[in-house]
């Protein structure tokens, strides 16, 4: 938690001029005789105040505070310096870097048993993970922070963290749940007169109503937020509210008013050096230009948004940029670019909304919801231990007296049996709750897979059918158009195949090796019908019958296997492909070798396909080796641990 030297300065600093006065006062204080610990605090405060004015000065004073803290072995000062560096990088939209500094500060504050400081860092880490759309990590750290501040009865922080968790529900498209949480947070902030926090609540409530199609309520809360922010000169919050308000006006086709709002938001965000926010405004402005027929302006804005999203590693904005460029090139009838950005969008969407994230979020939320029940169970355990101790004391007393031994022995035995019975009942209840939780997770998994099959699958099938019908309506001599239709048909068919493979993995909690091998062999047989000039040889030396994979591990191995064979067929000009699967005491290995033309791996730039393969294997804790020699062929070897599904 930020140390403010409250005993030296009892002023609330809201404006830039006021901040400059504080900075001048702190610099003067540095020139006076003060202790090392006070000097560390002053340097840290200078770093914090400069973070909103001058990044270079913020880093200068932050490094000075860190150096002095290390020299004087001031662990609190060292932790605060790392915390301040994390805040500076967060404001610069360097979210991965901010997380790394928060982790350094966290280690020290845990060692110092600083509960409030630890909770504050968990909160900051949760927000940073949310900005790069790692929602499993975001809800994990926010939940840990909430538990700490509820225990400390810090209502303001409880409201802040509940707000963050509600935003995670919003990002996962659970708008009703997000709205309920945000309204509860707004009530808390109204009760404690937290105007700054209320601005965030009004913004988030407006966003939730917007996605629930209640535009009137959305505008009402945006106006409330703007009114409070303009009164208090909350520039960061105003930049977001202007952007959101402009988005609603754009959807209402009030383009002139919307553009004014976007310009106001953009001006503030450039002043604040907020790359993430500038990217968001650029997407809105690009969409407005696209709707009003200004295609070139729209493309410039979409590409600016994508550049800044890549710069800040903001995955959600990156995905939305791909989607916007997809629509743009569809408008320009550029089918090659449409297919390119559709693939990028699909890969990003698959990465962000996979079943592992959904499962981990559900597990973490369930842990928080059952915290009170676990507390009651802990109390029951304590009571059982006390009862057993009383029994031992009674037996000892009976033995010393030398009388009534038999009576007390019988009573003690009866009490012991009763406690054993209670323990068995307690264990049975725990097992029942675990079974119910597993059943709920499995039902959720099946529901998602059914939705994918019934909705997206049927829509892709309709697209393929429509393309086939268009072929008959198209001029028979227009070969270019027919070829484009065939490409789109083939892409949609391949997407259906990938969808079915994903559903196959989602429907299983574990995938046995036999099941995976059957899937691989089926794919090889399918490939043979296309690659008729290639001889395929498949061998498996797997002796174990109990090898299993998690669903995400199984689908990743299968996807890499697909990509490897597809590359060999398309580019290698091979006449023979050998597939071998083997095992040792710890690993299972997959080898795919061809006798094609090969390539020089030191001079050839790896494409998206090979990079995606490396990413998938790294994600499951495995290793992939790609070796190739010109005119001699290519070998791809995948190695991963056996029977470690709990870790993946």
mmCIF file with all atom_site columns, C-alpha atoms in Angstrom, residues 275-287 297-326 328-329 337 340-345 348 352 608:
data_model
loop_
_atom_site.group_PDB
_atom_site.id
_atom_site.type_symbol
_atom_site.label_atom_id
_atom_site.label_alt_id
_atom_site.label_comp_id
_atom_site.label_asym_id
_atom_site.label_entity_id
_atom_site.label_seq_id
_atom_site.pdbx_PDB_ins_code
_atom_site.Cartn_x
_atom_site.Cartn_y
_atom_site.Cartn_z
_atom_site.occupancy
_atom_site.B_iso_or_equiv
_atom_site.pdbx_formal_charge
_atom_site.auth_seq_id
_atom_site.auth_comp_id
_atom_site.auth_asym_id
_atom_site.auth_atom_id
_atom_site.pdbx_PDB_model_num
ATOM 1  C CA . UNK A 1 275 ? -1.611  2.989   -25.647 1.00 0.00 ? 275 UNK A CA 1
ATOM 2  C CA . UNK A 1 276 ? -4.285  0.495   -24.636 1.00 0.00 ? 276 UNK A CA 1
ATOM 3  C CA . UNK A 1 277 ? -6.946  3.211   -24.508 1.00 0.00 ? 277 UNK A CA 1
ATOM 4  C CA . UNK A 1 278 ? -5.804  4.785   -27.811 1.00 0.00 ? 278 UNK A CA 1
ATOM 5  C CA . UNK A 1 279 ? -6.176  1.368   -29.470 1.00 0.00 ? 279 UNK A CA 1
ATOM 6  C CA . UNK A 1 280 ? -9.740  1.056   -28.150 1.00 0.00 ? 280 UNK A CA 1
ATOM 7  C CA . UNK A 1 281 ? -10.722 4.523   -29.453 1.00 0.00 ? 281 UNK A CA 1
ATOM 8  C CA . UNK A 1 282 ? -9.090  3.789   -32.822 1.00 0.00 ? 282 UNK A CA 1
ATOM 9  C CA . UNK A 1 283 ? -11.284 0.692   -33.208 1.00 0.00 ? 283 UNK A CA 1
ATOM 10 C CA . UNK A 1 284 ? -14.422 2.749   -32.519 1.00 0.00 ? 284 UNK A CA 1
ATOM 11 C CA . UNK A 1 285 ? -13.390 5.498   -34.938 1.00 0.00 ? 285 UNK A CA 1
ATOM 12 C CA . UNK A 1 286 ? -12.524 2.943   -37.619 1.00 0.00 ? 286 UNK A CA 1
ATOM 13 C CA . UNK A 1 287 ? -15.953 1.362   -37.259 1.00 0.00 ? 287 UNK A CA 1
ATOM 14 C CA . UNK A 1 297 ? -9.791  6.228   -43.017 1.00 0.00 ? 297 UNK A CA 1
ATOM 15 C CA . UNK A 1 298 ? -11.301 3.081   -41.492 1.00 0.00 ? 298 UNK A CA 1
ATOM 16 C CA . UNK A 1 299 ? -8.364  0.895   -42.589 1.00 0.00 ? 299 UNK A CA 1
ATOM 17 C CA . UNK A 1 300 ? -5.827  3.368   -41.138 1.00 0.00 ? 300 UNK A CA 1
ATOM 18 C CA . UNK A 1 301 ? -7.613  3.344   -37.764 1.00 0.00 ? 301 UNK A CA 1
ATOM 19 C CA . UNK A 1 302 ? -7.955  -0.461  -37.671 1.00 0.00 ? 302 UNK A CA 1
ATOM 20 C CA . UNK A 1 303 ? -4.255  -0.929  -38.437 1.00 0.00 ? 303 UNK A CA 1
ATOM 21 C CA . UNK A 1 304 ? -3.316  1.665   -35.769 1.00 0.00 ? 304 UNK A CA 1
ATOM 22 C CA . UNK A 1 305 ? -5.449  -0.248  -33.262 1.00 0.00 ? 305 UNK A CA 1
ATOM 23 C CA . UNK A 1 306 ? -3.761  -3.562  -34.195 1.00 0.00 ? 306 UNK A CA 1
ATOM 24 C CA . UNK A 1 307 ? -0.270  -2.043  -33.912 1.00 0.00 ? 307 UNK A CA 1
ATOM 25 C CA . UNK A 1 308 ? -0.946  -0.681  -30.404 1.00 0.00 ? 308 UNK A CA 1
ATOM 26 C CA . UNK A 1 309 ? -2.668  -3.915  -29.328 1.00 0.00 ? 309 UNK A CA 1
ATOM 27 C CA . UNK A 1 310 ? 0.451   -5.888  -30.364 1.00 0.00 ? 310 UNK A CA 1
ATOM 28 C CA . UNK A 1 311 ? 2.676   -3.318  -28.624 1.00 0.00 ? 311 UNK A CA 1
ATOM 29 C CA . UNK A 1 312 ? 0.806   -3.677  -25.325 1.00 0.00 ? 312 UNK A CA 1
ATOM 30 C CA . UNK A 1 313 ? 0.116   -7.425  -25.705 1.00 0.00 ? 313 UNK A CA 1
ATOM 31 C CA . UNK A 1 314 ? -3.615  -6.689  -25.294 1.00 0.00 ? 314 UNK A CA 1
ATOM 32 C CA . UNK A 1 315 ? -5.076  -9.917  -26.659 1.00 0.00 ? 315 UNK A CA 1
ATOM 33 C CA . UNK A 1 316 ? -8.738  -8.882  -26.585 1.00 0.00 ? 316 UNK A CA 1
ATOM 34 C CA . UNK A 1 317 ? -8.032  -5.701  -28.578 1.00 0.00 ? 317 UNK A CA 1
ATOM 35 C CA . UNK A 1 318 ? -5.861  -7.725  -30.952 1.00 0.00 ? 318 UNK A CA 1
ATOM 36 C CA . UNK A 1 319 ? -8.739  -10.146 -31.578 1.00 0.00 ? 319 UNK A CA 1
ATOM 37 C CA . UNK A 1 320 ? -11.186 -7.265  -32.130 1.00 0.00 ? 320 UNK A CA 1
ATOM 38 C CA . UNK A 1 321 ? -8.729  -5.655  -34.593 1.00 0.00 ? 321 UNK A CA 1
ATOM 39 C CA . UNK A 1 322 ? -8.600  -8.882  -36.625 1.00 0.00 ? 322 UNK A CA 1
ATOM 40 C CA . UNK A 1 323 ? -12.407 -8.965  -36.639 1.00 0.00 ? 323 UNK A CA 1
ATOM 41 C CA . UNK A 1 324 ? -12.651 -5.327  -37.787 1.00 0.00 ? 324 UNK A CA 1
ATOM 42 C CA . UNK A 1 325 ? -10.126 -5.885  -40.606 1.00 0.00 ? 325 UNK A CA 1
ATOM 43 C CA . UNK A 1 326 ? -12.072 -9.003  -41.600 1.00 0.00 ? 326 UNK A CA 1
ATOM 44 C CA . UNK A 1 328 ? -13.304 -4.166  -43.835 1.00 0.00 ? 328 UNK A CA 1
ATOM 45 C CA . UNK A 1 329 ? -11.910 -6.515  -46.488 1.00 0.00 ? 329 UNK A CA 1
ATOM 46 C CA . UNK A 1 337 ? -7.522  -10.884 -46.919 1.00 0.00 ? 337 UNK A CA 1
ATOM 47 C CA . UNK A 1 340 ? -6.253  -14.373 -43.737 1.00 0.00 ? 340 UNK A CA 1
ATOM 48 C CA . UNK A 1 341 ? -7.845  -12.318 -40.969 1.00 0.00 ? 341 UNK A CA 1
ATOM 49 C CA . UNK A 1 342 ? -10.527 -14.941 -40.351 1.00 0.00 ? 342 UNK A CA 1
ATOM 50 C CA . UNK A 1 343 ? -7.791  -17.465 -39.589 1.00 0.00 ? 343 UNK A CA 1
ATOM 51 C CA . UNK A 1 344 ? -5.974  -15.030 -37.262 1.00 0.00 ? 344 UNK A CA 1
ATOM 52 C CA . UNK A 1 345 ? -9.250  -14.198 -35.509 1.00 0.00 ? 345 UNK A CA 1
ATOM 53 C CA . UNK A 1 348 ? -6.860  -15.865 -31.182 1.00 0.00 ? 348 UNK A CA 1
ATOM 54 C CA . UNK A 1 352 ? -8.604  -16.932 -25.318 1.00 0.00 ? 352 UNK A CA 1
ATOM 55 C CA . UNK A 1 608 ? 2.861   -19.114 -38.551 1.00 0.00 ? 608 UNK A CA 1
#
